[in-house]
Amino acid sequence: MMNTEVSESETEAAEPKRRSFLFAVSAAVMAFGLTAGYGMFAWLVGAFLYPFRGSGDSWQFLSDLGSFGVGESVTYQSPAGQKIVVTRLSDAGTVGDFIALSSVCPHLGCQVHWESNNARFFCPCHNGAFDKVGKPLSGPPKDSNQTLPQYALQIKNDLLFIEVPTTSLT
Amino acid sequence: MVTAVRNWFSERLPISGVQIAELTNEPVPNHLKRWWFCLGGTPAYLFVVQIVTGILLAFYYQPAPSTAYESIRTITHDVSYGWYIRSIHKWAATLMIAAVILHQMRIYFTGAYRKPREINWMVGMCLLLCTLTIGFTGYSLVFEQLSYWAATVAANICDTVPFAGVFFKRLLLAGDSYNAQTLPRFFILHAAVLPAVMIGLLVIHIGILRLQGITEFRFEDEPDDKPPTFNFFPDHFYTELTIGLVLMILLSVLATLLPVDLGPKADPLTTPEVIKPEWWFYVSFRWLKLFSGTFAVVSSGFIVFVMFVWPFIDGWIRKHTRYTEASVWIGIVGVFLLVGLTVWEAVVEH
């Protein structure tokens, strides 16, 4: 017959082990719960703060190809108010014929303006200058070879469209 | 009657006047009798002025692109003493930034950041960055031309930072460019997030100062038998009170003689021909004109990083080289650059 009785000294030895095991398990569960709970909350806060809205741009009709000759420029005003100079440079009949220069300086986002006496676009914020097709002439944009950005154009059924902002701030 | 009231309170708040005096009576080194050693208390006092006047302004300010400018016009022209409260807020901001810079220079040139005070120097650097950011978000709220273009430029500066830049730009602007949700973000940063962070940092800054005690400094003209310290309460407390009064008079004079006006309203389609940030950003503005975008931003970040860890760099130089006073010469070059670039930006149009 097996002796199933456990001596008193063995019980005393097992008790602290069991206690420290239980303590470790409960601490781990607590740590997991705290991390999961507050981590989930932090993730929610991040998602709440990170913007959901897109650019708010849309495609607008600009001109038909037939009435837009090579070398011609038109000034187009977007629904949000931007004045955009669109120029036709060649006659291949593709979207590559045209450039629509943005007036947003590629350096840090100020508005450039055309200086007719210097034949250049000038940015008053950090002295960037660009030629009439948007290539950098001087200032920080010249140092890092940043050209004026262009609005996206597309041709559909011989009609020219431009992608521009449609909502204004105020 | 008085005894009854005193007993009523002492039964509920078991602390005596003697204990309070003991707690506040930190021994203060003699050199703090010289006013330029009290420049740390000055921005702290001005910070309180900013909280009070800022809360008052928030009663009328409306943080949305369609209403912000008009609400500031109302504060400035219609609300009783609105011009005064707004001007105090603006001038206290200007003086606070000046005082923070002077305080940091004083700490730097007297070597008060050296072991064991490196951590407090870094806490101070965090306070400097918070002060500059709260100044920047403050003038963004006015929604005049400068506000709009400064915010646009700052967001695009974020954009040029490698790796995480685009993320922070979108987070700051609540989109790819300045939009209707941008201004409320600047407002909540200016009026809630940054003040809360700064209060926390100030508690740590002053807490560490009290734990370590103030650096002791003896001047040659002091007699040897003079006791090295004097009492915080009431002696130094009176000095701080006097500084507070002088600042309040100075602020009132500045606000009355040079009240803050309102520039043209923000126009997202036109950057003004001549545009400059507030004077405390002249240095970085000129730096951005001198170098290409990414280099200017990354080098600025590097300079700030070096300032952060300067106590350790200085410790290394003093331990491993014979140039023990290198920090003084580096500091002089730094101050000349700071003043030089600021003056350069101030005197030219572009």
mmCIF file of C-alpha atoms in Angstrom, chain B residues 5-239:
data_model
loop_
_atom_site.group_PDB
_atom_site.id
_atom_site.type_symbol
_atom_site.label_atom_id
_atom_site.label_comp_id
_atom_site.label_asym_id
_atom_site.label_seq_id
_atom_site.Cartn_x
_atom_site.Cartn_y
_atom_site.Cartn_z
ATOM 1 C CA VAL B 5 -11.323 78.990 13.530
ATOM 2 C CA ARG B 6 -7.643 78.074 13.906
ATOM 3 C CA ASN B 7 -8.550 74.979 15.888
ATOM 4 C CA TRP B 8 -11.190 74.007 13.341
ATOM 5 C CA PHE B 9 -8.594 74.101 10.566
ATOM 6 C CA SER B 10 -5.758 72.484 12.541
ATOM 7 C CA GLU B 11 -8.000 69.526 13.370
ATOM 8 C CA ARG B 12 -8.575 69.003 9.639
ATOM 9 C CA LEU B 13 -5.208 70.089 8.201
ATOM 10 C CA PRO B 14 -2.559 68.751 10.557
ATOM 11 C CA ILE B 15 0.297 71.076 9.583
ATOM 12 C CA SER B 16 1.681 74.038 11.513
ATOM 13 C CA GLY B 17 3.128 77.348 10.356
ATOM 14 C CA VAL B 18 6.511 76.245 11.714
ATOM 15 C CA GLN B 19 6.425 73.138 9.499
ATOM 16 C CA ILE B 20 5.514 75.205 6.425
ATOM 17 C CA ALA B 21 8.376 77.601 7.184
ATOM 18 C CA GLU B 22 10.764 74.632 7.494
ATOM 19 C CA LEU B 23 9.587 73.210 4.171
ATOM 20 C CA THR B 24 10.012 76.464 2.256
ATOM 21 C CA ASN B 25 13.140 77.635 4.001
ATOM 22 C CA GLU B 26 15.640 76.313 1.510
ATOM 23 C CA PRO B 27 19.063 77.899 2.150
ATOM 24 C CA VAL B 28 19.760 80.195 -0.805
ATOM 25 C CA PRO B 29 23.368 80.880 -1.863
ATOM 26 C CA ASN B 30 24.487 84.505 -1.593
ATOM 27 C CA HIS B 31 25.049 84.982 -5.314
ATOM 28 C CA LEU B 32 21.266 84.934 -5.787
ATOM 29 C CA LYS B 33 21.211 88.441 -4.341
ATOM 30 C CA ARG B 34 22.474 89.492 -7.773
ATOM 31 C CA TRP B 35 19.458 89.888 -10.042
ATOM 32 C CA TRP B 36 20.821 88.110 -13.114
ATOM 33 C CA PHE B 37 20.853 84.880 -11.128
ATOM 34 C CA CYS B 38 17.075 85.166 -10.701
ATOM 35 C CA LEU B 39 16.335 84.773 -14.412
ATOM 36 C CA GLY B 40 14.862 81.307 -13.819
ATOM 37 C CA GLY B 41 12.101 82.718 -11.618
ATOM 38 C CA THR B 42 11.263 85.336 -14.276
ATOM 39 C CA PRO B 43 9.905 82.975 -16.965
ATOM 40 C CA ALA B 44 8.087 81.026 -14.220
ATOM 41 C CA TYR B 45 6.339 84.217 -13.130
ATOM 42 C CA LEU B 46 5.571 85.161 -16.744
ATOM 43 C CA PHE B 47 4.185 81.648 -17.318
ATOM 44 C CA VAL B 48 1.622 82.312 -14.581
ATOM 45 C CA VAL B 49 0.761 85.645 -16.263
ATOM 46 C CA GLN B 50 0.278 83.718 -19.521
ATOM 47 C CA ILE B 51 -2.052 81.182 -17.899
ATOM 48 C CA VAL B 52 -4.209 83.932 -16.360
ATOM 49 C CA THR B 53 -4.383 86.148 -19.476
ATOM 50 C CA GLY B 54 -4.697 83.084 -21.744
ATOM 51 C CA ILE B 55 -7.751 81.834 -19.823
ATOM 52 C CA LEU B 56 -9.267 85.324 -20.089
ATOM 53 C CA LEU B 57 -8.666 85.480 -23.861
ATOM 54 C CA ALA B 58 -10.178 81.998 -24.310
ATOM 55 C CA PHE B 59 -13.530 83.381 -23.094
ATOM 56 C CA TYR B 60 -13.843 85.257 -26.411
ATOM 57 C CA TYR B 61 -11.553 83.450 -28.870
ATOM 58 C CA GLN B 62 -13.215 81.140 -31.419
ATOM 59 C CA PRO B 63 -10.765 78.660 -32.955
ATOM 60 C CA ALA B 64 -12.073 78.161 -36.508
ATOM 61 C CA PRO B 65 -10.753 79.660 -39.772
ATOM 62 C CA SER B 66 -14.033 81.459 -40.420
ATOM 63 C CA THR B 67 -14.271 83.024 -36.942
ATOM 64 C CA ALA B 68 -10.766 83.250 -35.397
ATOM 65 C CA TYR B 69 -9.682 86.537 -36.971
ATOM 66 C CA GLU B 70 -13.009 88.238 -36.260
ATOM 67 C CA SER B 71 -13.007 87.056 -32.643
ATOM 68 C CA ILE B 72 -9.537 88.561 -32.149
ATOM 69 C CA ARG B 73 -10.716 91.786 -33.749
ATOM 70 C CA THR B 74 -13.597 91.752 -31.234
ATOM 71 C CA ILE B 75 -11.197 91.147 -28.332
ATOM 72 C CA THR B 76 -8.908 93.956 -29.512
ATOM 73 C CA HIS B 77 -11.517 96.588 -30.384
ATOM 74 C CA ASP B 78 -14.834 95.785 -28.691
ATOM 75 C CA VAL B 79 -14.318 93.927 -25.426
ATOM 76 C CA SER B 80 -13.579 96.175 -22.418
ATOM 77 C CA TYR B 81 -9.803 96.172 -21.849
ATOM 78 C CA GLY B 82 -9.504 93.377 -24.426
ATOM 79 C CA TRP B 83 -6.604 95.252 -26.062
ATOM 80 C CA TYR B 84 -4.858 95.374 -22.667
ATOM 81 C CA ILE B 85 -5.260 91.653 -21.844
ATOM 82 C CA ARG B 86 -4.204 90.637 -25.370
ATOM 83 C CA SER B 87 -1.214 92.995 -25.321
ATOM 84 C CA ILE B 88 -0.112 91.707 -21.899
ATOM 85 C CA HIS B 89 -0.361 88.136 -23.256
ATOM 86 C CA LYS B 90 1.754 89.040 -26.277
ATOM 87 C CA TRP B 91 4.379 91.032 -24.360
ATOM 88 C CA ALA B 92 4.628 88.431 -21.578
ATOM 89 C CA ALA B 93 5.264 85.816 -24.297
ATOM 90 C CA THR B 94 8.022 87.965 -25.781
ATOM 91 C CA LEU B 95 9.639 88.594 -22.398
ATOM 92 C CA MET B 96 9.232 84.945 -21.384
ATOM 93 C CA ILE B 97 11.150 83.743 -24.426
ATOM 94 C CA ALA B 98 13.849 86.376 -23.858
ATOM 95 C CA ALA B 99 14.100 85.412 -20.166
ATOM 96 C CA VAL B 100 14.287 81.678 -20.961
ATOM 97 C CA ILE B 101 17.131 82.315 -23.419
ATOM 98 C CA LEU B 102 19.000 84.554 -20.921
ATOM 99 C CA HIS B 103 18.434 82.017 -18.110
ATOM 100 C CA GLN B 104 19.874 79.262 -20.280
ATOM 101 C CA MET B 105 22.871 81.419 -21.212
ATOM 102 C CA ARG B 106 23.496 82.160 -17.513
ATOM 103 C CA ILE B 107 23.360 78.432 -16.680
ATOM 104 C CA TYR B 108 25.656 77.683 -19.603
ATOM 105 C CA PHE B 109 28.347 80.265 -18.957
ATOM 106 C CA THR B 110 28.528 79.550 -15.208
ATOM 107 C CA GLY B 111 28.789 75.803 -15.913
ATOM 108 C CA ALA B 112 25.753 75.111 -13.695
ATOM 109 C CA TYR B 113 24.724 72.219 -15.983
ATOM 110 C CA ARG B 114 27.743 70.083 -15.026
ATOM 111 C CA LYS B 115 27.605 66.878 -12.986
ATOM 112 C CA PRO B 116 25.297 66.140 -11.135
ATOM 113 C CA ARG B 117 22.898 68.574 -12.871
ATOM 114 C CA GLU B 118 22.850 67.070 -16.383
ATOM 115 C CA ILE B 119 19.269 65.789 -16.065
ATOM 116 C CA ASN B 120 17.951 69.183 -15.048
ATOM 117 C CA TRP B 121 19.717 70.778 -18.046
ATOM 118 C CA MET B 122 17.842 68.322 -20.311
ATOM 119 C CA VAL B 123 14.537 69.053 -18.553
ATOM 120 C CA GLY B 124 15.338 72.737 -19.149
ATOM 121 C CA MET B 125 15.959 72.023 -22.853
ATOM 122 C CA CYS B 126 12.503 70.381 -23.024
ATOM 123 C CA LEU B 127 11.062 73.538 -21.430
ATOM 124 C CA LEU B 128 12.887 75.708 -23.984
ATOM 125 C CA LEU B 129 11.440 73.684 -26.896
ATOM 126 C CA CYS B 130 7.954 73.778 -25.315
ATOM 127 C CA THR B 131 8.263 77.556 -24.864
ATOM 128 C CA LEU B 132 9.227 78.066 -28.515
ATOM 129 C CA THR B 133 6.416 75.741 -29.681
ATOM 130 C CA ILE B 134 3.817 77.423 -27.488
ATOM 131 C CA GLY B 135 4.999 80.791 -28.861
ATOM 132 C CA PHE B 136 4.642 79.513 -32.402
ATOM 133 C CA THR B 137 1.197 77.942 -31.898
ATOM 134 C CA GLY B 138 0.157 81.164 -30.135
ATOM 135 C CA TYR B 139 0.748 83.414 -33.089
ATOM 136 C CA SER B 140 -0.791 80.834 -35.424
ATOM 137 C CA LEU B 141 -4.118 81.366 -33.635
ATOM 138 C CA VAL B 142 -4.487 85.006 -34.696
ATOM 139 C CA PHE B 143 -5.156 83.808 -38.262
ATOM 140 C CA GLU B 144 -3.484 86.808 -39.852
ATOM 141 C CA GLN B 145 -1.194 86.384 -42.861
ATOM 142 C CA LEU B 146 1.844 85.663 -40.685
ATOM 143 C CA SER B 147 -0.121 83.034 -38.718
ATOM 144 C CA TYR B 148 -1.203 81.153 -41.811
ATOM 145 C CA TRP B 149 2.126 81.168 -43.638
ATOM 146 C CA ALA B 150 4.151 80.379 -40.519
ATOM 147 C CA ALA B 151 1.935 77.345 -39.904
ATOM 148 C CA THR B 152 2.282 76.249 -43.534
ATOM 149 C CA VAL B 153 6.072 76.649 -43.463
ATOM 150 C CA ALA B 154 6.345 74.805 -40.115
ATOM 151 C CA ALA B 155 4.228 71.908 -41.379
ATOM 152 C CA ASN B 156 6.386 71.650 -44.474
ATOM 153 C CA ILE B 157 9.501 71.743 -42.296
ATOM 154 C CA CYS B 158 8.050 68.624 -40.622
ATOM 155 C CA ASP B 159 7.601 67.168 -44.091
ATOM 156 C CA THR B 160 11.331 67.474 -44.905
ATOM 157 C CA VAL B 161 12.329 65.453 -41.832
ATOM 158 C CA PRO B 162 13.422 62.019 -43.097
ATOM 159 C CA PHE B 163 11.220 58.962 -42.340
ATOM 160 C CA ALA B 164 8.573 60.231 -39.868
ATOM 161 C CA GLY B 165 8.117 63.729 -41.355
ATOM 162 C CA VAL B 166 4.981 63.098 -43.443
ATOM 163 C CA PHE B 167 3.263 61.415 -40.484
ATOM 164 C CA PHE B 168 3.880 64.420 -38.210
ATOM 165 C CA LYS B 169 2.871 66.902 -40.896
ATOM 166 C CA ARG B 170 -0.479 65.150 -41.348
ATOM 167 C CA LEU B 171 -0.932 64.899 -37.592
ATOM 168 C CA LEU B 172 -0.162 68.612 -37.112
ATOM 169 C CA LEU B 173 -2.373 69.888 -39.935
ATOM 170 C CA ALA B 174 -5.098 67.217 -39.691
ATOM 171 C CA GLY B 175 -4.604 66.608 -43.413
ATOM 172 C CA ASP B 176 -2.185 67.149 -46.285
ATOM 173 C CA SER B 177 -2.492 70.915 -46.169
ATOM 174 C CA TYR B 178 -3.976 73.642 -43.966
ATOM 175 C CA ASN B 179 -7.716 72.924 -43.662
ATOM 176 C CA ALA B 180 -10.721 73.653 -41.458
ATOM 177 C CA GLN B 181 -9.528 71.226 -38.772
ATOM 178 C CA THR B 182 -6.028 72.709 -38.500
ATOM 179 C CA LEU B 183 -6.739 75.740 -36.328
ATOM 180 C CA PRO B 184 -8.593 73.823 -33.549
ATOM 181 C CA ARG B 185 -5.519 71.576 -33.371
ATOM 182 C CA PHE B 186 -3.173 74.517 -32.882
ATOM 183 C CA PHE B 187 -5.545 75.934 -30.267
ATOM 184 C CA ILE B 188 -5.719 72.750 -28.210
ATOM 185 C CA LEU B 189 -1.917 72.376 -28.401
ATOM 186 C CA HIS B 190 -1.452 75.999 -27.325
ATOM 187 C CA ALA B 191 -4.093 76.154 -24.604
ATOM 188 C CA ALA B 192 -4.175 72.638 -23.147
ATOM 189 C CA VAL B 193 -1.499 70.142 -24.215
ATOM 190 C CA LEU B 194 1.609 72.327 -24.033
ATOM 191 C CA PRO B 195 0.679 74.177 -20.803
ATOM 192 C CA ALA B 196 -0.036 70.819 -19.105
ATOM 193 C CA VAL B 197 3.294 69.403 -20.296
ATOM 194 C CA MET B 198 5.093 72.569 -19.191
ATOM 195 C CA ILE B 199 3.539 72.490 -15.712
ATOM 196 C CA GLY B 200 4.736 68.880 -15.358
ATOM 197 C CA LEU B 201 8.230 69.784 -16.579
ATOM 198 C CA LEU B 202 8.378 72.829 -14.283
ATOM 199 C CA VAL B 203 7.491 70.672 -11.270
ATOM 200 C CA ILE B 204 10.323 68.288 -12.204
ATOM 201 C CA HIS B 205 12.714 71.204 -12.964
ATOM 202 C CA ILE B 206 12.110 72.937 -9.620
ATOM 203 C CA GLY B 207 11.870 69.585 -7.778
ATOM 204 C CA ILE B 208 15.348 68.546 -8.967
ATOM 205 C CA LEU B 209 16.657 72.018 -8.105
ATOM 206 C CA ARG B 210 15.339 71.676 -4.545
ATOM 207 C CA LEU B 211 16.709 68.124 -4.211
ATOM 208 C CA GLN B 212 20.197 69.075 -5.381
ATOM 209 C CA GLY B 213 20.263 72.615 -4.005
ATOM 210 C CA ILE B 214 21.373 75.609 -6.034
ATOM 211 C CA THR B 215 24.950 75.695 -7.311
ATOM 212 C CA GLU B 216 27.119 77.739 -4.967
ATOM 213 C CA PHE B 217 29.161 80.506 -6.394
ATOM 214 C CA ARG B 218 31.533 82.836 -4.550
ATOM 215 C CA PHE B 219 32.538 86.200 -5.881
ATOM 216 C CA GLU B 220 36.020 87.551 -5.169
ATOM 217 C CA ASP B 221 34.763 90.716 -3.503
ATOM 218 C CA GLU B 222 32.882 88.795 -0.806
ATOM 219 C CA PRO B 223 34.478 88.574 2.676
ATOM 220 C CA ASP B 224 35.440 85.019 3.730
ATOM 221 C CA ASP B 225 33.560 85.138 7.022
ATOM 222 C CA LYS B 226 30.216 85.935 5.366
ATOM 223 C CA PRO B 227 27.738 83.019 5.753
ATOM 224 C CA PRO B 228 27.414 81.203 2.407
ATOM 225 C CA THR B 229 23.619 81.201 2.338
ATOM 226 C CA PHE B 230 20.569 83.212 3.357
ATOM 227 C CA ASN B 231 16.964 82.182 3.961
ATOM 228 C CA PHE B 232 14.513 81.512 1.144
ATOM 229 C CA PHE B 233 11.684 82.766 3.303
ATOM 230 C CA PRO B 234 11.255 85.692 3.595
ATOM 231 C CA ASP B 235 14.493 87.118 2.072
ATOM 232 C CA HIS B 236 14.521 85.460 -1.359
ATOM 233 C CA PHE B 237 10.731 85.377 -1.478
ATOM 234 C CA TYR B 238 10.760 89.200 -1.264
ATOM 235 C CA THR B 239 13.275 89.360 -4.123
#
